């Protein structure tokens, strides 16, 4: 804006420059209003008025007005800094608005040239291409692999000096990763600001009255890559709530309901962010889901009778599944719940659905704050090593190896037992000594499951690398990593193992 004003100061009649300045201020006003920065949007609106008159030829651009516009841009910069730092409102811009509108005459024409040299300074933040941040996190990941390799090599060498250097390098790499991760973190409010507009447009399109509420979006941050990948599934769930969840005003009135409500909530526990999308609409008919699943041969009669209501609702994530009798331009096209769950799984997260027919539906997503460098539990199956993301491990237990039953009781809850080797088609007897094998208890599609392994090896920080296009479609694989001894270990996505 300063550059445009400097050019306008030399060429007062350049309409192209006036239009360009107007568009920039108008865009800033729109973004400020969307994100709730009302003071900033009010000042932008005041600056638009004289520029609009100049565009229409109603008022000429004078040197005095150029000075006022310079002062206005200075105030915009200060208000942006105020908004970013979330500091209490201290900047007085109302006096300037009165001067701009001609209601008050200043003794001295406000001018950017009146600022002292000490008040000029370079911005404390600069824009950085996200691709460069991705490259930086990749380099950090490779350093973690090399660090693990160095730790492995020093095990056979007794040298206090070398051990100290390895320890210091370990601390520096961890600190580097922490700083890089902080740079990549963005508030989830960036996504909610966009979603608010989507809810408004979708509600108008459907002729519905909806009160959209958010919670926790200003306090919680996610890796920018994770948030970007999560945006499409999140938008679909919100549109789905507006389109298929909340009833029309006449239907709600007949049921004794008031204005529709859609809530988007964020909670954080350790390295996991829980996202809830809930509506108070008509809910999902479990019986209809069961009927549709049987009709589409997604599941057979014997199996469906063994499923809980929550497990039946998860059948909605099967490809092409829909209980809606109509397809609209809001949802029902493009991204479906199957793709939503697939994208959530690829982020190392999980998805659960609960619904009270007639009262509403809630989708719960649990997403790791970052998906590149994670802590994982290394397990042994025969001579093979596998890594399970620690975010997928609820707890560790033991069961009797001689017990051939398919479940066991743990903390007053019946847990289904599954041999991880069976899911991975690994044959042969375990190399570990017989005894009580460890059981990894994990939450799979809303149900606790015990995964039996031969042995627990260790918990380690790993850098997860993608498998590539040829192996990416294999169910149950999240990626791969390289251990300190050079072995390549597959990282399991236990929710997608079948």
Coordinates of C-alpha atoms in Angstrom, one line a residue:
X1 CA 0.0 0.0 0.0
X2 CA 2.9 2.4 0.8
X3 CA 4.4 1.8 -2.6
X4 CA 1.0 2.5 -4.3
X5 CA 0.7 5.8 -2.3
X6 CA 4.2 6.8 -3.3
X7 CA 3.3 6.4 -6.9
X8 CA 0.0 8.2 -6.5
X9 CA 1.8 11.1 -4.9
X10 CA 3.6 11.6 -8.2
X11 CA 0.5 10.8 -10.4
X12 CA -2.7 11.9 -8.7
X13 CA -4.9 11.1 -11.6
X14 CA -3.8 7.5 -12.2
X15 CA -7.1 5.6 -11.8
X16 CA -5.4 2.2 -12.1
X17 CA -3.3 3.0 -9.0
X18 CA -6.4 4.2 -7.1
X19 CA -8.4 1.0 -8.0
X20 CA -5.5 -1.2 -6.9
X21 CA -5.2 0.6 -3.6
X22 CA -9.0 0.3 -3.1
X23 CA -8.9 -3.5 -3.9
X24 CA -6.1 -4.1 -1.4
X25 CA -7.9 -2.2 1.4
X26 CA -11.2 -3.9 0.5
X27 CA -9.6 -7.4 0.7
X28 CA -8.0 -6.6 4.0
X29 CA -11.4 -5.5 5.3
X30 CA -13.1 -8.7 4.2
X31 CA -10.4 -10.9 5.9
X32 CA -10.5 -8.8 9.1
X33 CA -14.3 -9.0 9.3
X34 CA -14.3 -12.8 8.7
X35 CA -11.8 -13.3 11.5
X36 CA -13.6 -10.9 13.9
X37 CA -11.1 -8.0 13.9
X38 CA -13.8 -5.4 13.9
X39 CA -11.5 -2.4 14.7
X40 CA -9.3 -3.2 11.7
X41 CA -12.4 -3.7 9.4
X42 CA -13.9 -0.4 10.6
X43 CA -10.7 1.6 9.7
X44 CA -10.6 -0.2 6.3
X45 CA -14.2 0.8 5.6
X46 CA -13.4 4.4 6.5
X47 CA -10.4 4.4 4.1
X48 CA -12.6 2.9 1.3
X49 CA -15.0 5.9 1.3
X50 CA -12.7 8.6 -0.1
X51 CA -11.1 6.1 -2.5
X52 CA -14.6 5.1 -3.8
X53 CA -15.4 8.8 -4.5
X54 CA -12.1 9.1 -6.4
X55 CA -12.9 6.0 -8.5
X56 CA -16.3 7.5 -9.5
X57 CA -14.7 10.8 -10.3
X58 CA -16.7 12.6 -7.6
X59 CA -13.6 13.8 -5.7
X60 CA -10.0 14.6 -6.8
X61 CA -7.0 13.2 -5.0
X62 CA -5.2 16.1 -3.3
X63 CA -1.8 16.2 -1.6
X64 CA -3.6 16.6 1.8
X65 CA -5.6 13.4 1.1
X66 CA -2.4 11.6 0.2
X67 CA -1.0 12.5 3.6
X68 CA -4.2 11.3 5.3
X69 CA -4.0 8.0 3.4
X70 CA -0.4 7.5 4.4
X71 CA -1.4 8.0 8.1
X72 CA -4.3 5.6 7.5
X73 CA -1.9 2.9 6.2
X74 CA 0.3 3.5 9.3
X75 CA -2.7 2.9 11.5
X76 CA -3.6 -0.2 9.6
X77 CA -0.1 -1.6 10.2
X78 CA -0.5 -0.9 13.9
X79 CA -3.9 -2.5 14.1
X80 CA -2.7 -5.6 12.3
X81 CA 0.2 -5.8 14.9
X82 CA -2.4 -5.3 17.7
X83 CA -4.5 -8.2 16.3
X84 CA -1.6 -10.6 15.8
X85 CA -0.3 -10.0 19.3
X86 CA -3.8 -10.3 20.8
X87 CA -3.0 -7.3 23.0
X88 CA -5.7 -5.1 24.6
X89 CA -7.1 -2.3 22.2
X90 CA -4.9 0.8 22.8
X91 CA -4.7 2.5 19.4
X92 CA -7.1 5.4 18.8
X93 CA -8.2 5.5 15.2
X94 CA -11.6 7.3 15.7
X95 CA -10.0 10.7 15.6
X96 CA -8.3 9.9 12.3
X97 CA -11.7 8.7 10.9
X98 CA -13.2 12.0 11.8
X99 CA -10.4 13.9 10.1
X100 CA -10.7 11.6 7.1
X101 CA -14.5 12.3 6.8
X102 CA -14.0 16.1 7.3
X103 CA -15.7 16.2 10.6
X104 CA -12.6 17.4 12.3
X105 CA -9.7 19.4 11.1
X106 CA -6.2 18.6 12.3
X107 CA -3.8 21.3 13.3
X108 CA -1.1 19.5 11.4
X109 CA -1.9 17.4 8.4
X110 CA -1.2 13.7 9.4
X111 CA 1.6 12.4 7.3
X112 CA 3.8 9.4 7.3
X113 CA 6.7 11.8 6.8
X114 CA 6.1 13.1 10.3
X115 CA 7.3 9.9 11.9
X116 CA 10.7 9.9 13.6
X117 CA 13.5 7.8 12.0
X118 CA 13.6 5.6 15.0
X119 CA 10.0 4.6 14.5
X120 CA 10.8 2.9 11.1
X121 CA 11.8 -0.8 11.4
X122 CA 11.7 -3.9 9.3
X123 CA 8.8 -6.4 9.9
X124 CA 9.5 -8.9 12.7
X125 CA 7.9 -11.6 10.6
X126 CA 8.4 -12.6 7.0
X127 CA 6.3 -14.9 4.6
X128 CA 7.9 -18.3 4.0
X129 CA 6.9 -20.8 1.3
X130 CA 5.4 -23.9 3.0
X131 CA 7.5 -26.0 0.6
X132 CA 10.7 -24.7 2.2
X133 CA 9.3 -25.6 5.6
X134 CA 8.6 -29.1 4.3
X135 CA 12.2 -29.4 3.1
X136 CA 13.4 -28.2 6.5
X137 CA 11.3 -30.8 8.4
X138 CA 12.6 -33.5 6.0
X139 CA 16.2 -32.5 6.7
X140 CA 15.4 -32.6 10.5
X141 CA 13.9 -36.1 10.0
X142 CA 17.0 -37.3 8.2
X143 CA 19.1 -35.9 11.1
X144 CA 17.0 -38.0 13.6
X145 CA 17.7 -41.1 11.5
X146 CA 21.5 -40.3 11.6
X147 CA 21.3 -39.6 15.3
X148 CA 19.6 -43.0 16.0
X149 CA 22.4 -44.6 13.9
X150 CA 25.1 -42.8 15.9
X151 CA 23.5 -43.9 19.2
X152 CA 23.5 -47.5 17.9
X153 CA 27.2 -47.4 16.9
X154 CA 28.3 -45.9 20.3
X155 CA 26.7 -48.9 22.2
X156 CA 29.8 -51.0 21.4
X157 CA 32.3 -48.3 22.2
X158 CA 33.2 -47.2 25.7
X159 CA 34.1 -43.5 25.5
X160 CA 32.7 -41.0 28.0
X161 CA 33.7 -38.1 25.7
X162 CA 31.9 -39.6 22.7
X163 CA 28.8 -40.4 24.8
X164 CA 28.7 -36.8 26.0
X165 CA 28.9 -35.5 22.4
X166 CA 26.2 -37.8 21.3
X167 CA 24.0 -36.6 24.2
X168 CA 24.6 -33.0 23.3
X169 CA 23.8 -33.6 19.6
X170 CA 20.7 -35.4 20.7
X171 CA 19.5 -32.4 22.6
X172 CA 20.3 -30.0 19.8
X173 CA 18.4 -32.1 17.2
X174 CA 15.4 -32.3 19.6
X175 CA 15.5 -28.5 20.1
X176 CA 15.8 -28.0 16.3
X177 CA 12.8 -30.2 15.7
X178 CA 10.8 -28.4 18.3
X179 CA 11.6 -25.0 16.8
X180 CA 10.8 -26.2 13.2
X181 CA 7.6 -27.7 14.4
X182 CA 6.7 -24.4 16.1
X183 CA 7.2 -22.5 12.9
X184 CA 4.9 -24.9 11.0
X185 CA 2.1 -24.7 13.6
X186 CA -0.9 -22.5 12.7
X187 CA -4.1 -21.8 14.7
X188 CA -7.0 -23.9 13.7
X189 CA -9.0 -20.6 13.7
X190 CA -7.7 -20.2 10.1
X191 CA -9.9 -23.1 9.1
X192 CA -12.9 -22.1 11.2
X193 CA -12.9 -18.6 9.7
X194 CA -13.4 -20.3 6.3
X195 CA -16.0 -22.8 7.6
X196 CA -18.2 -20.0 9.1
X197 CA -18.8 -18.6 5.6
X198 CA -19.5 -22.1 4.2
X199 CA -22.1 -22.7 6.9
X200 CA -23.8 -19.4 6.1
X201 CA -23.9 -20.1 2.4
X202 CA -25.0 -23.7 2.8
X203 CA -27.8 -22.7 5.2
X204 CA -29.1 -20.1 2.8
X205 CA -29.0 -22.6 -0.1
X206 CA -31.0 -25.1 1.9
X207 CA -33.4 -22.5 3.4
X208 CA -32.4 -23.3 7.0
X209 CA -31.7 -21.3 10.1
X210 CA -28.5 -22.4 11.7
X211 CA -26.5 -21.1 14.7
X212 CA -22.9 -22.1 14.1
X213 CA -20.7 -22.2 17.2
X214 CA -17.0 -22.8 17.6
X215 CA -14.9 -23.7 20.7
X216 CA -11.2 -24.0 21.3
X217 CA -10.2 -22.9 17.8
X218 CA -8.2 -19.9 18.9
X219 CA -6.1 -21.7 21.5
X220 CA -5.2 -24.9 19.5
X221 CA -2.6 -25.2 16.8
X222 CA -1.9 -27.9 14.2
X223 CA 0.9 -28.5 11.8
X224 CA 0.1 -26.5 8.6
X225 CA 0.4 -29.6 6.4
X226 CA -1.9 -31.6 8.7
X227 CA -4.5 -28.7 8.8
X228 CA -4.4 -28.3 5.1
X229 CA -5.0 -32.0 4.5
X230 CA -7.8 -31.9 7.2
X231 CA -9.6 -29.0 5.6
X232 CA -11.5 -30.9 2.9
X233 CA -12.8 -33.7 5.3
X234 CA -13.8 -31.0 7.8
X235 CA -15.7 -29.0 5.3
X236 CA -17.5 -32.1 4.1
X237 CA -18.6 -33.0 7.7
X238 CA -19.9 -29.4 8.3
X239 CA -21.8 -29.4 5.0
X240 CA -23.1 -32.9 5.8
X241 CA -24.4 -31.5 9.1
X242 CA -26.1 -28.6 7.4
X243 CA -27.5 -30.6 4.5
X244 CA -28.5 -34.0 6.0
X245 CA -28.4 -33.2 9.7
X246 CA -30.4 -30.1 10.6
X247 CA -34.0 -30.1 9.6
X248 CA -35.9 -27.3 7.8
X249 CA -37.5 -24.6 9.9
X250 CA -41.0 -26.1 9.4
X251 CA -39.8 -29.6 10.4
X252 CA -38.1 -28.3 13.5
X253 CA -41.2 -26.3 14.5
X254 CA -43.3 -29.4 14.2
X255 CA -40.9 -31.3 16.5
X256 CA -40.8 -28.4 19.0
X257 CA -37.3 -27.5 18.2
X258 CA -35.9 -24.0 17.9
X259 CA -33.2 -22.7 15.6
X260 CA -30.8 -25.3 14.3
X261 CA -27.3 -25.6 15.9
X262 CA -24.0 -26.9 14.5
X263 CA -21.0 -26.9 16.7
X264 CA -17.3 -27.3 15.9
X265 CA -15.1 -28.0 18.9
X266 CA -11.4 -28.5 19.4
X267 CA -9.7 -30.2 22.4
X268 CA -6.0 -31.1 22.9
X269 CA -4.6 -33.9 24.9
X270 CA -0.8 -34.4 24.7
X271 CA 0.1 -34.7 21.0
X272 CA -3.5 -35.4 19.9
X273 CA -6.1 -32.9 18.8
X274 CA -9.8 -34.0 19.1
X275 CA -12.2 -32.4 16.7
X276 CA -16.0 -32.7 17.2
X277 CA -18.6 -31.8 14.6
X278 CA -22.0 -32.0 16.2
X279 CA -25.5 -31.0 15.1
X280 CA -28.9 -31.1 16.9
X281 CA -30.7 -32.3 13.8
X282 CA -32.6 -35.5 13.0
X283 CA -29.8 -37.9 13.7
X284 CA -29.1 -41.1 11.9
X285 CA -31.4 -44.1 11.7
X286 CA -29.3 -47.1 12.7
X287 CA -31.9 -49.5 11.4
X288 CA -31.8 -47.8 8.0
X289 CA -28.0 -48.0 8.0
X290 CA -28.1 -51.7 8.7
X291 CA -30.7 -52.2 6.0
X292 CA -28.7 -50.3 3.4
X293 CA -25.5 -52.1 4.3
X294 CA -27.2 -55.5 3.8
X295 CA -28.7 -54.4 0.5
X296 CA -25.4 -53.2 -0.8
X297 CA -23.6 -56.4 0.4
X298 CA -21.3 -54.4 2.5
X299 CA -21.8 -56.8 5.4
X300 CA -23.7 -60.1 5.8
X301 CA -26.6 -61.0 8.1
X302 CA -24.5 -63.0 10.6
X303 CA -21.9 -60.3 11.1
X304 CA -24.3 -57.3 11.3
X305 CA -26.1 -58.9 14.3
X306 CA -22.9 -58.9 16.3
X307 CA -22.1 -55.2 15.8
X308 CA -22.9 -52.4 18.2
X309 CA -24.8 -49.3 17.1
X310 CA -21.5 -47.3 16.9
X311 CA -19.9 -50.1 14.7
X312 CA -23.0 -50.0 12.4
X313 CA -22.7 -46.3 12.1
X314 CA -19.1 -46.7 11.0
X315 CA -20.4 -48.6 8.0
X316 CA -21.3 -45.2 6.6
X317 CA -17.6 -44.9 5.7
X318 CA -17.8 -47.7 3.2
X319 CA -17.3 -46.5 -0.4
X320 CA -20.5 -45.3 -2.1
X321 CA -22.6 -45.7 1.1
X322 CA -25.4 -43.2 1.6
X323 CA -28.8 -43.1 3.4
X324 CA -29.8 -39.9 1.8
X325 CA -32.8 -40.1 -0.6
X326 CA -31.5 -37.0 -2.6
X327 CA -28.2 -35.6 -3.9
X328 CA -27.7 -31.9 -3.5
X329 CA -25.0 -29.4 -4.6
X330 CA -24.0 -29.0 -1.0
X331 CA -23.0 -32.6 -0.1
X332 CA -23.5 -36.0 -1.5
X333 CA -21.1 -35.3 -4.4
X334 CA -17.3 -35.4 -4.4
X335 CA -15.8 -36.2 -1.1
X336 CA -17.8 -38.9 0.8
X337 CA -17.4 -40.2 4.3
X338 CA -15.2 -43.0 2.9
X339 CA -12.8 -40.4 1.6
X340 CA -13.1 -38.4 4.9
X341 CA -12.0 -41.5 6.9
X342 CA -9.3 -42.4 4.4
X343 CA -7.7 -38.9 4.7
X344 CA -8.0 -39.0 8.5
X345 CA -6.3 -42.5 8.5
X346 CA -3.5 -41.2 6.4
X347 CA -2.9 -38.5 8.9
X348 CA -2.5 -41.2 11.6
X349 CA -5.8 -40.2 13.1
X350 CA -9.1 -41.9 13.9
X351 CA -12.8 -41.2 13.3
X352 CA -15.9 -42.1 15.3
X353 CA -19.6 -41.5 14.8
X354 CA -22.4 -41.4 17.4
X355 CA -26.0 -40.5 16.9
X356 CA -29.2 -40.2 18.8
X357 CA -32.0 -40.6 16.2
X358 CA -34.3 -37.6 16.4
X359 CA -31.8 -35.5 18.5
X360 CA -28.6 -35.2 16.5
X361 CA -25.2 -36.6 15.3
X362 CA -21.6 -36.2 16.4
X363 CA -18.5 -36.9 14.4
X364 CA -15.2 -37.2 16.5
X365 CA -11.8 -37.0 14.8
X366 CA -8.6 -37.6 16.7
X367 CA -5.6 -36.2 14.8
X368 CA -1.8 -36.1 15.8
X369 CA -0.6 -32.5 15.8
X370 CA 2.1 -33.6 13.3
X371 CA 2.5 -36.6 11.1
X372 CA 6.2 -36.6 10.1
X373 CA 8.3 -37.2 13.2
X374 CA 6.5 -39.2 15.8
X375 CA 7.1 -41.5 18.8
X376 CA 6.4 -45.1 18.1
X377 CA 6.3 -48.5 19.9
X378 CA 8.6 -51.1 18.2
X379 CA 7.2 -54.6 18.4
X380 CA 8.6 -58.0 17.4
X381 CA 6.7 -60.6 15.3
X382 CA 8.9 -63.6 14.7
X383 CA 12.1 -62.1 13.3
X384 CA 10.3 -59.0 12.0
X385 CA 10.1 -55.6 13.6
X386 CA 7.2 -53.2 13.2
X387 CA 6.4 -49.7 14.5
X388 CA 3.0 -48.7 15.9
X389 CA 2.4 -44.9 16.4
X390 CA 2.3 -44.3 20.1
X391 CA -0.9 -42.2 19.6
X392 CA -2.6 -45.5 18.6
X393 CA -1.6 -47.2 21.9
X394 CA -4.1 -46.8 24.7
X395 CA -2.2 -49.1 27.1
X396 CA -0.2 -52.4 27.4
X397 CA -1.5 -55.5 29.1
X398 CA -0.7 -59.3 29.2
X399 CA -2.8 -62.3 28.6
X400 CA -2.3 -66.0 29.2
X401 CA -0.6 -67.5 26.1
X402 CA -2.5 -70.8 26.7
X403 CA -5.8 -69.0 26.6
X404 CA -7.3 -69.7 23.2
X405 CA -10.4 -67.5 23.7
X406 CA -11.0 -64.5 21.5
X407 CA -11.3 -62.0 24.3
X408 CA -10.2 -61.2 27.8
X409 CA -11.3 -59.0 30.7
X410 CA -9.2 -55.9 31.3
X411 CA -10.2 -53.2 33.8
X412 CA -13.8 -54.6 34.0
X413 CA -14.1 -54.4 30.2
X414 CA -14.2 -57.2 27.6
X415 CA -11.5 -56.7 25.1
X416 CA -11.4 -58.6 21.7
X417 CA -8.1 -60.3 21.1
X418 CA -6.4 -60.4 17.7
X419 CA -3.0 -61.8 16.8
X420 CA -1.2 -59.1 14.9
X421 CA 0.7 -61.8 13.0
X422 CA -2.6 -63.1 11.6
X423 CA -3.5 -59.7 10.3
X424 CA -0.1 -59.4 8.6
X425 CA -0.1 -63.0 7.4
X426 CA 3.1 -63.8 9.2
X427 CA 3.6 -67.6 9.7
X428 CA 5.8 -69.5 12.1
X429 CA 6.3 -69.8 15.8
X430 CA 7.6 -66.8 17.8
X431 CA 11.3 -66.6 18.5
X432 CA 10.7 -65.2 22.0
X433 CA 10.4 -67.5 24.9
X434 CA 6.8 -68.8 25.6
X435 CA 5.0 -67.1 28.4
X436 CA 2.4 -64.4 28.7
X437 CA 2.6 -62.4 25.4
X438 CA 2.1 -58.7 25.6
X439 CA -1.2 -57.2 24.3
X440 CA -1.4 -53.7 22.8
X441 CA -4.8 -52.2 23.5
X442 CA -5.9 -49.9 20.7
X443 CA -9.1 -48.1 19.8
X444 CA -10.2 -49.3 16.4
X445 CA -13.4 -47.7 15.0
X446 CA -14.7 -46.9 18.4
X447 CA -14.0 -50.3 19.9
X448 CA -11.1 -51.4 22.1
X449 CA -9.1 -54.2 20.6
X450 CA -6.1 -56.2 22.0
X451 CA -3.3 -56.8 19.5
X452 CA -1.2 -59.7 20.6
X453 CA 2.5 -59.5 19.7
X454 CA 5.6 -61.6 20.4
X455 CA 7.5 -58.9 22.3
X456 CA 7.8 -55.2 23.0
X457 CA 11.2 -53.8 21.9
X458 CA 11.3 -50.1 22.8
X459 CA 9.7 -46.7 22.3
X460 CA 11.6 -44.6 19.9
X461 CA 11.3 -41.3 18.0
X462 CA 11.2 -42.0 14.3
X463 CA 10.9 -40.2 11.0
X464 CA 8.1 -41.6 9.0
X465 CA 8.7 -41.7 5.2
X466 CA 6.0 -42.2 2.6
X467 CA 5.9 -45.6 0.9
X468 CA 5.4 -44.2 -2.6
X469 CA 2.7 -44.7 -5.2
X470 CA 3.3 -48.5 -5.6
X471 CA 2.8 -49.3 -1.9
X472 CA 0.6 -46.4 -0.8
X473 CA -2.6 -48.3 -1.4
X474 CA -1.7 -51.3 0.7
X475 CA -4.2 -51.4 3.6
X476 CA -2.7 -51.0 7.1
X477 CA 0.6 -49.4 6.3
X478 CA 1.2 -45.8 7.4
X479 CA 4.8 -45.5 6.1
X480 CA 8.3 -46.7 6.8
X481 CA 11.3 -45.6 8.9
X482 CA 15.0 -46.5 9.2
X483 CA 16.3 -47.6 12.6
X484 CA 19.7 -46.8 14.0
X485 CA 21.1 -50.2 12.9
X486 CA 20.0 -49.6 9.3
X487 CA 17.0 -51.8 9.2
X488 CA 13.9 -50.6 7.4
X489 CA 10.8 -50.9 9.5
X490 CA 7.2 -50.6 8.4
X491 CA 4.9 -48.3 10.4
X492 CA 1.5 -49.9 10.9
X493 CA -1.9 -48.1 10.7
X494 CA -3.7 -50.5 13.0
X495 CA -7.1 -49.0 12.2
X496 CA -6.8 -50.1 8.5
X497 CA -5.4 -53.6 9.1
X498 CA -7.9 -56.2 7.9

